[in-house]
Short mmCIF file of C-alpha atoms in Angstrom, two decimals:
data_model
loop_
_atom_site.label_atom_id
_atom_site.label_comp_id
_atom_site.label_asym_id
_atom_site.label_seq_id
_atom_site.Cartn_x
_atom_site.Cartn_y
_atom_site.Cartn_z
CA MET A 4 64.04 27.45 157.64
CA ASP A 5 67.42 25.97 158.54
CA PRO A 6 67.16 24.41 162.04
CA SER A 7 70.72 25.49 162.80
CA VAL A 8 69.75 29.13 162.20
CA VAL A 9 66.80 28.77 164.55
CA GLY A 10 68.99 27.10 167.17
CA LEU A 11 71.60 29.83 167.04
CA PHE A 12 68.89 32.47 167.24
CA LEU A 13 67.52 30.81 170.37
CA VAL A 14 71.00 30.85 171.92
CA ALA A 15 71.36 34.53 171.05
CA GLY A 16 67.88 35.15 172.47
CA ALA A 17 68.86 33.47 175.73
CA ALA A 18 71.98 35.65 175.91
CA SER A 19 69.79 38.70 175.28
CA LEU A 20 67.43 37.72 178.10
CA PHE A 21 70.39 37.30 180.44
CA MET A 22 71.63 40.72 179.40
CA ALA A 23 68.17 42.18 180.09
CA TRP A 24 68.21 40.54 183.53
CA VAL A 25 71.61 42.05 184.27
CA ILE A 26 70.38 45.50 183.18
CA GLY A 27 67.33 45.19 185.43
CA ALA A 28 69.48 44.06 188.32
CA GLY A 29 71.97 46.86 187.71
CA SER A 30 71.53 50.23 186.05
CA SER A 31 67.87 50.51 185.08
CA GLY A 32 66.67 48.63 188.14
CA ALA A 33 68.76 50.50 190.68
CA THR A 34 69.27 54.09 189.62
CA PRO A 35 65.69 55.42 189.18
CA PHE A 36 64.63 54.86 192.79
CA ALA A 37 68.02 55.19 194.48
CA PRO A 38 67.36 58.86 195.39
CA ALA A 39 63.92 57.97 196.78
CA VAL A 40 65.38 55.17 198.91
CA GLY A 41 68.15 57.51 200.05
CA ALA A 42 65.47 59.98 201.15
CA ASN A 43 63.59 57.22 203.05
CA ALA A 44 60.52 57.75 200.85
CA ILE A 45 60.25 54.08 199.93
CA SER A 46 61.82 50.82 201.08
CA THR A 47 64.47 49.08 199.00
CA MET A 48 62.37 46.01 198.18
CA ARG A 49 59.28 48.02 197.28
CA ALA A 50 61.42 50.26 195.07
CA ALA A 51 62.75 47.21 193.22
CA PHE A 52 59.19 45.99 192.64
CA VAL A 53 57.88 49.32 191.33
CA VAL A 54 60.88 50.00 189.11
CA GLY A 55 60.45 46.59 187.49
CA ILE A 56 56.86 47.35 186.50
CA PHE A 57 57.62 50.77 185.04
CA GLY A 58 60.81 49.54 183.40
CA PHE A 59 58.83 46.85 181.58
CA ALA A 60 56.27 49.40 180.40
CA GLY A 61 58.98 51.74 179.12
CA ALA A 62 60.73 48.91 177.27
CA VAL A 63 57.57 47.97 175.39
CA VAL A 64 56.36 51.44 174.37
CA GLN A 65 59.64 53.38 174.04
CA GLY A 66 62.35 50.84 173.31
CA ALA A 67 62.37 50.86 169.50
CA ASN A 68 64.60 53.91 168.85
CA VAL A 69 67.60 52.87 170.93
CA SER A 70 67.21 49.22 169.88
CA GLU A 71 67.48 50.24 166.23
CA ALA A 72 70.54 52.41 166.90
CA VAL A 73 72.37 49.64 168.79
CA GLY A 74 71.39 46.94 166.31
CA ARG A 75 71.98 48.72 163.03
CA GLY A 76 73.41 52.18 163.63
CA LEU A 77 76.86 51.68 165.20
CA VAL A 78 78.71 49.90 162.39
CA GLY A 79 78.06 50.27 158.67
CA GLY A 80 78.34 47.86 155.79
CA ILE A 81 77.69 44.63 157.68
CA SER A 82 75.05 42.78 159.67
CA LEU A 83 76.28 41.04 162.80
CA PRO A 84 76.15 37.24 162.49
CA VAL A 85 74.71 35.14 165.29
CA THR A 86 78.12 34.38 166.76
CA GLY A 87 78.95 38.08 166.83
CA VAL A 88 75.68 38.86 168.59
CA ILE A 89 76.38 36.24 171.23
CA VAL A 90 79.88 37.65 171.77
CA VAL A 91 78.50 41.18 172.18
CA LEU A 92 75.88 40.14 174.72
CA ALA A 93 78.26 37.89 176.65
CA ILE A 94 80.82 40.68 177.04
CA GLY A 95 78.22 43.27 178.03
CA ALA A 96 76.45 41.03 180.52
CA GLY A 97 79.71 39.72 181.95
CA LEU A 98 81.08 43.15 182.71
CA MET A 99 77.75 44.25 184.16
CA ALA A 100 77.65 41.18 186.40
CA VAL A 101 81.08 42.13 187.75
CA GLY A 102 79.72 45.59 188.57
CA ILE A 103 76.72 44.15 190.40
CA ARG A 104 78.93 41.76 192.33
CA THR A 105 81.36 44.46 193.45
CA GLY A 106 78.70 47.13 194.05
CA TYR A 107 80.16 49.57 191.54
CA PRO A 108 77.89 50.79 188.73
CA ILE A 109 79.48 49.66 185.46
CA ALA A 110 77.87 51.65 182.64
CA THR A 111 75.76 49.32 180.49
CA ALA A 112 75.72 51.68 177.52
CA PHE A 113 79.51 51.85 177.54
CA THR A 114 80.01 48.08 177.63
CA VAL A 115 77.43 47.22 174.95
CA THR A 116 78.44 50.06 172.64
CA GLY A 117 82.11 49.19 173.00
CA SER A 118 81.55 45.50 172.29
CA VAL A 119 79.23 46.14 169.30
CA VAL A 120 81.72 48.52 167.70
CA GLY A 121 84.66 46.22 168.44
CA VAL A 122 82.96 43.14 167.01
CA GLY A 123 81.58 45.03 164.00
CA LEU A 124 84.91 46.58 163.03
CA ALA A 125 86.71 43.25 163.48
CA LEU A 126 84.25 41.70 161.02
CA GLY A 127 85.14 44.31 158.40
CA GLY A 128 82.40 46.85 159.06
CA SER A 129 82.91 50.56 158.55
CA PRO A 130 82.75 53.15 161.36
CA VAL A 131 79.86 55.62 161.55
CA PRO A 132 81.51 58.88 162.67
CA SER A 133 78.30 60.93 162.79
CA LYS A 134 76.68 58.51 165.24
CA TYR A 135 79.84 58.26 167.32
CA LEU A 136 80.00 62.06 167.61
CA GLN A 137 76.36 62.16 168.70
CA ILE A 138 76.87 59.43 171.28
CA GLY A 139 80.14 60.93 172.53
CA ALA A 140 78.56 64.36 172.92
CA VAL A 141 75.70 62.96 175.01
CA TRP A 142 78.06 60.91 177.17
CA LEU A 143 80.45 63.81 177.70
CA LEU A 144 77.81 66.46 178.42
CA THR A 145 75.58 64.33 180.65
CA PRO A 146 77.61 64.75 183.88
CA PHE A 147 77.87 68.51 183.42
CA VAL A 148 74.29 69.12 182.29
CA GLY A 149 72.68 66.65 184.68
CA GLY A 150 74.88 67.57 187.63
CA GLY A 151 74.57 71.29 186.88
CA LEU A 152 70.77 71.21 186.65
CA ALA A 153 70.53 69.15 189.82
CA TYR A 154 72.85 71.58 191.60
CA ALA A 155 70.76 74.57 190.48
CA ILE A 156 67.45 72.98 191.49
CA ALA A 157 68.78 71.78 194.85
CA SER A 158 70.09 75.29 195.53
CA VAL A 159 66.61 76.78 195.08
CA LEU A 160 64.34 74.26 196.79
CA PRO A 161 65.49 74.88 200.40
CA ARG A 162 65.30 78.69 200.10
CA VAL A 163 62.86 80.39 202.46
CA ASP A 164 61.91 83.04 199.92
CA VAL A 165 60.87 80.39 197.36
CA PRO A 166 58.03 78.34 198.94
CA GLU A 167 58.11 74.68 197.99
CA ARG A 168 54.50 74.69 196.93
CA TYR A 169 55.57 76.96 194.07
CA SER A 170 59.05 75.65 193.24
CA VAL A 171 58.14 71.96 193.30
CA ALA A 172 54.87 72.62 191.44
CA THR A 173 56.81 74.46 188.72
CA LEU A 174 59.19 71.52 188.31
CA ALA A 175 56.26 69.10 188.15
CA ALA A 176 54.59 71.26 185.50
CA LEU A 177 57.79 71.21 183.41
CA VAL A 178 57.98 67.43 183.64
CA GLY A 179 54.30 67.16 182.68
CA ALA A 180 54.78 69.34 179.60
CA VAL A 181 57.71 67.20 178.46
CA LEU A 182 55.81 63.98 179.11
CA ALA A 183 52.87 65.17 177.04
CA ASN A 184 55.22 65.58 174.05
CA VAL A 185 57.12 62.30 174.46
CA GLU A 186 56.45 59.69 171.78
CA PHE A 187 54.94 56.33 172.74
CA ALA A 188 54.34 53.29 170.59
CA TYR A 189 50.84 52.85 169.14
CA VAL A 190 49.75 56.42 170.02
CA GLY A 191 50.40 57.93 166.58
CA PRO A 192 48.36 57.56 163.37
CA GLY A 193 47.89 53.97 162.25
CA LYS A 194 49.33 52.50 165.47
CA THR A 195 52.69 54.23 164.87
CA ALA A 196 54.63 56.09 167.56
CA GLY A 197 53.24 59.44 168.60
CA SER A 198 52.69 61.82 171.51
CA PHE A 199 49.59 62.53 173.54
CA VAL A 200 49.76 66.13 172.34
CA GLY A 201 49.52 64.86 168.77
CA LEU A 202 46.71 62.50 169.74
CA ALA A 203 44.77 65.35 171.33
CA GLY A 204 45.31 67.49 168.24
CA ARG A 205 43.92 64.80 165.95
CA THR A 206 41.01 64.12 168.27
CA ILE A 207 39.73 67.66 168.73
CA ASP A 208 41.11 69.06 165.45
CA VAL A 209 42.88 72.01 167.02
CA ALA A 210 44.63 74.74 165.03
CA THR A 211 48.37 75.27 164.64
CA VAL A 212 48.69 76.56 168.20
CA GLY A 213 47.10 73.36 169.44
CA PRO A 214 50.27 71.54 170.56
CA VAL A 215 51.38 74.51 172.63
CA ALA A 216 47.91 74.88 174.13
CA VAL A 217 47.65 71.18 174.98
CA SER A 218 51.11 71.18 176.55
CA GLY A 219 50.16 74.23 178.58
CA VAL A 220 46.94 72.66 179.82
CA VAL A 221 48.79 69.49 180.90
CA ALA A 222 51.53 71.49 182.63
CA LEU A 223 49.04 73.76 184.39
CA SER A 224 46.89 70.85 185.55
CA ILE A 225 49.82 68.96 187.02
CA GLY A 226 51.30 72.11 188.53
CA VAL A 227 48.05 73.05 190.28
CA LEU A 228 47.60 69.50 191.59
CA VAL A 229 51.11 69.41 193.04
CA TRP A 230 50.73 72.94 194.45
CA TRP A 231 47.56 71.88 196.26
CA ASP A 232 49.10 68.65 197.56
CA VAL A 233 52.33 70.24 198.84
CA ARG A 234 50.41 73.15 200.40
CA ARG A 235 48.09 70.71 202.17
CA ASP A 236 50.81 68.31 203.38
CA THR A 237 54.38 69.43 202.73
CA SER A 238 56.26 66.27 203.70
CA GLY A 239 53.69 63.92 202.21
CA GLY A 240 53.42 65.98 199.02
CA LEU A 241 57.18 65.99 198.52
CA ARG A 242 57.29 62.23 199.03
CA ARG A 243 54.54 61.67 196.45
CA VAL A 244 56.29 63.91 193.92
CA LEU A 245 59.52 62.04 194.53
CA LEU A 246 57.88 58.66 193.97
CA ALA A 247 56.16 59.89 190.80
CA LEU A 248 59.48 61.14 189.44
CA GLY A 249 61.16 57.85 190.31
CA SER A 250 58.46 56.00 188.38
CA LEU A 251 58.95 58.24 185.33
CA VAL A 252 62.72 57.75 185.44
CA ALA A 253 62.20 53.98 185.74
CA PHE A 254 59.91 54.12 182.71
CA SER A 255 62.53 56.08 180.78
CA ALA A 256 65.21 53.64 181.87
CA GLY A 257 63.23 50.74 180.42
CA GLY A 258 62.78 52.59 177.13
CA SER A 259 66.48 53.32 176.86
CA GLN A 260 68.14 50.29 178.38
CA VAL A 261 66.12 47.56 176.67
CA GLY A 262 67.84 48.54 173.41
CA LEU A 263 71.16 47.52 174.90
CA ALA A 264 69.85 44.00 175.49
CA VAL A 265 67.76 43.37 172.38
CA GLY A 266 69.32 45.78 169.87
CA PRO A 267 72.04 43.32 168.80
CA LEU A 268 69.27 40.82 167.93
CA LEU A 269 67.59 43.05 165.36
CA PRO A 270 69.88 42.12 162.43
CA LEU A 271 69.01 38.47 163.07
CA LEU A 272 65.30 39.14 162.62
CA ASP A 273 65.92 39.53 158.89
CA SER A 274 66.54 35.77 158.72
CA VAL A 275 63.90 34.82 161.32
CA GLU A 276 60.98 36.82 159.98
CA MET A 277 58.37 35.11 162.12
CA VAL A 278 59.59 37.02 165.20
CA PRO A 279 58.34 40.66 165.24
CA VAL A 280 60.31 43.48 166.85
CA ALA A 281 57.48 44.07 169.33
CA ALA A 282 57.87 40.52 170.66
CA VAL A 283 61.60 41.06 171.14
CA LEU A 284 60.92 44.27 173.08
CA VAL A 285 58.39 42.49 175.30
CA GLY A 286 60.92 39.74 176.00
CA GLY A 287 63.59 42.28 176.88
CA GLY A 288 61.13 44.13 179.11
CA LEU A 289 60.31 40.94 180.97
CA GLY A 290 64.01 40.26 181.49
CA ILE A 291 64.47 43.75 182.94
CA LEU A 292 61.44 43.26 185.18
CA VAL A 293 62.73 39.99 186.62
CA GLY A 294 66.20 41.47 187.05
CA SER A 295 64.79 44.44 188.94
CA TRP A 296 62.83 42.20 191.28
CA THR A 297 65.61 39.73 192.00
CA GLY A 298 68.92 41.57 191.70
CA ALA A 299 68.44 45.34 192.01
CA PRO A 300 68.24 45.78 195.83
CA ARG A 301 72.02 45.48 196.30
CA MET A 302 72.80 48.22 193.78
CA ILE A 303 69.96 50.42 195.06
CA LYS A 304 71.51 50.37 198.52
CA SER A 305 74.95 51.13 197.11
CA LEU A 306 73.78 54.18 195.16
CA ALA A 307 71.40 55.48 197.81
CA ARG A 308 73.82 55.29 200.73
CA ASP A 309 77.29 55.80 199.28
CA TYR A 310 77.12 58.73 196.88
CA SER A 311 75.35 61.38 198.84
CA SER A 312 73.28 62.07 201.93
CA LEU A 313 69.95 62.79 200.24
CA GLY A 314 66.73 64.26 201.52
CA PRO A 315 63.48 64.51 199.54
CA ARG A 316 64.31 67.94 198.11
CA ARG A 317 67.74 66.95 196.82
CA SER A 318 66.29 63.71 195.52
CA ILE A 319 63.70 65.63 193.50
CA ALA A 320 66.53 67.82 192.22
CA ALA A 321 68.37 64.69 191.08
CA LEU A 322 65.43 63.01 189.35
CA VAL A 323 64.11 65.95 187.30
CA PRO A 324 67.26 66.30 185.13
CA SER A 325 67.56 62.51 185.01
CA PHE A 326 64.13 62.27 183.42
CA LEU A 327 64.82 65.09 180.94
CA ILE A 328 68.18 63.69 179.79
CA ALA A 329 66.81 60.15 179.53
CA GLN A 330 63.94 61.24 177.31
CA LEU A 331 66.30 63.25 175.09
CA ALA A 332 68.47 60.16 174.65
CA VAL A 333 65.43 58.04 173.74
CA LEU A 334 64.34 60.66 171.21
CA LEU A 335 67.80 60.75 169.60
CA GLY A 336 68.17 56.96 169.70
CA VAL A 337 71.41 57.24 171.69
CA PRO A 338 72.44 54.43 174.05
CA VAL A 339 72.99 56.26 177.32
CA SER A 340 74.10 55.10 180.74
CA PHE A 341 71.55 55.54 183.50
CA ASN A 342 74.31 55.12 186.02
CA GLU A 343 76.02 58.16 184.52
CA ILE A 344 72.80 60.19 184.41
CA VAL A 345 71.53 59.53 187.92
CA VAL A 346 74.90 59.38 189.67
CA SER A 347 75.85 62.76 188.17
CA ALA A 348 72.54 64.22 189.31
CA ILE A 349 72.93 62.75 192.80
CA ILE A 350 76.39 64.27 193.08
CA GLY A 351 75.16 67.68 191.89
CA SER A 352 72.17 67.78 194.22
CA GLY A 353 74.19 66.57 197.19
CA ALA A 354 76.99 69.08 196.63
CA ALA A 355 74.50 71.98 196.42
CA VAL A 356 73.54 71.64 200.07
CA GLY A 357 76.22 69.57 201.76
CA GLY A 358 79.29 70.68 199.80
CA SER A 359 82.16 68.26 199.37
CA ASP A 360 81.35 66.49 202.64
CA ALA A 361 78.09 65.15 201.15
CA VAL A 362 79.88 63.27 198.38
CA SER A 363 82.37 60.43 198.51
CA ALA A 364 85.30 61.55 196.33
CA ARG A 365 86.82 58.08 196.31
CA LYS A 366 83.58 56.47 195.19
CA ILE A 367 83.23 59.01 192.38
CA ALA A 368 86.79 58.45 191.16
CA VAL A 369 86.37 54.69 191.12
CA THR A 370 83.02 54.99 189.31
CA VAL A 371 84.37 57.29 186.59
CA GLY A 372 87.31 54.95 186.10
CA ALA A 373 84.91 52.02 185.81
CA TRP A 374 82.89 53.87 183.14
CA ALA A 375 85.91 54.67 180.97
CA GLY A 376 87.53 51.30 181.54
CA SER A 377 84.37 49.35 180.74
CA PHE A 378 84.09 50.90 177.26
CA ALA A 379 87.76 50.32 176.43
CA LEU A 380 87.75 46.78 177.81
CA ALA A 381 84.52 45.87 175.99
CA PHE A 382 85.93 47.17 172.70
CA VAL A 383 89.18 45.22 173.09
CA LEU A 384 87.38 42.02 174.12
CA GLY A 385 84.92 42.33 171.24
CA TYR A 386 87.59 42.96 168.65
CA GLY A 387 89.89 40.27 170.04
CA SER A 388 87.17 37.63 170.33
CA ILE A 389 86.44 37.77 166.61
CA ALA A 390 90.11 37.06 165.88
CA VAL A 391 89.98 33.73 167.73
CA LEU A 392 86.39 32.59 167.14
CA PRO A 393 85.02 31.12 163.92
CA VAL A 394 82.34 33.47 162.60
#
């Protein structure tokens, strides 16, 4: 193998690790536990530690779909060269670093997607309209769906006529049913991806109604457990549900966000066959873990304190739709911004109880502007860089 190819791959790998660190320090490391920190259910430093562990796990067992979409699904007809990959990762990580430094959540998915498309089109690649429509639909609907669901849930949880032992248990049962049907690496036949519902069906050889029955059993079990816990100790039960949801969102963040760091590397693996995709996912997961431990606390504080005055109930209302949307994005292989998901849910849950006074309008306006501007700027920088760099 040409040593120059190996050397360039190592440089691209280092850029990917830096990008993974930035993601861990920013979006995936901060947003999952920001509601829990805002509700005083966990300290900032402990939240950063826990989110790193679950983010790493999610990257390893759920990161393949989004990685494939980012690496090979955004531009047709070409494979990004090493120089193009380095440009993509440098732009994405650079813009994210600016967000971390200023305390504003720059959307990782927007920056990486914009730079990949810009670089790819500048190299003569063809657009993929179907994928762009899918991505655009998810990005556009996320604030309305996530914020709307959070608003609805937060409007119900404080009601006297709906006891929390029932309402929170129902939400937990819903999350459990979804989790049982989520696909994980190595769970399917022959070490392929599969769900625990499918695994149970193969193990006990259930009939056609088996998946529904298994999902129901999982949902009922989790619902009863949460009902008992909240009934026994309301404040402690709510805190434990909140922490469990934060862990699931952190896991989902790792599965989604690792693709933004390692996805651009996948075309290079065709020329460096000795490196398996699983190893690249593990490396990206480790980068996210270290980033969460070392850089996430600043962004966690920013999200938890500035966007909304959250209690445990509104925090639960924010995390349930965040988990559902994140898992849908992983299933579709769509690069999605966790800043957009969780911030929208925080706004919706806060507005349900506190009205406009619970949300900083200026912070929201600046954040939305940063999201839109980061995509446009990343696209322009990616396209322009190829015009001046030898590729």
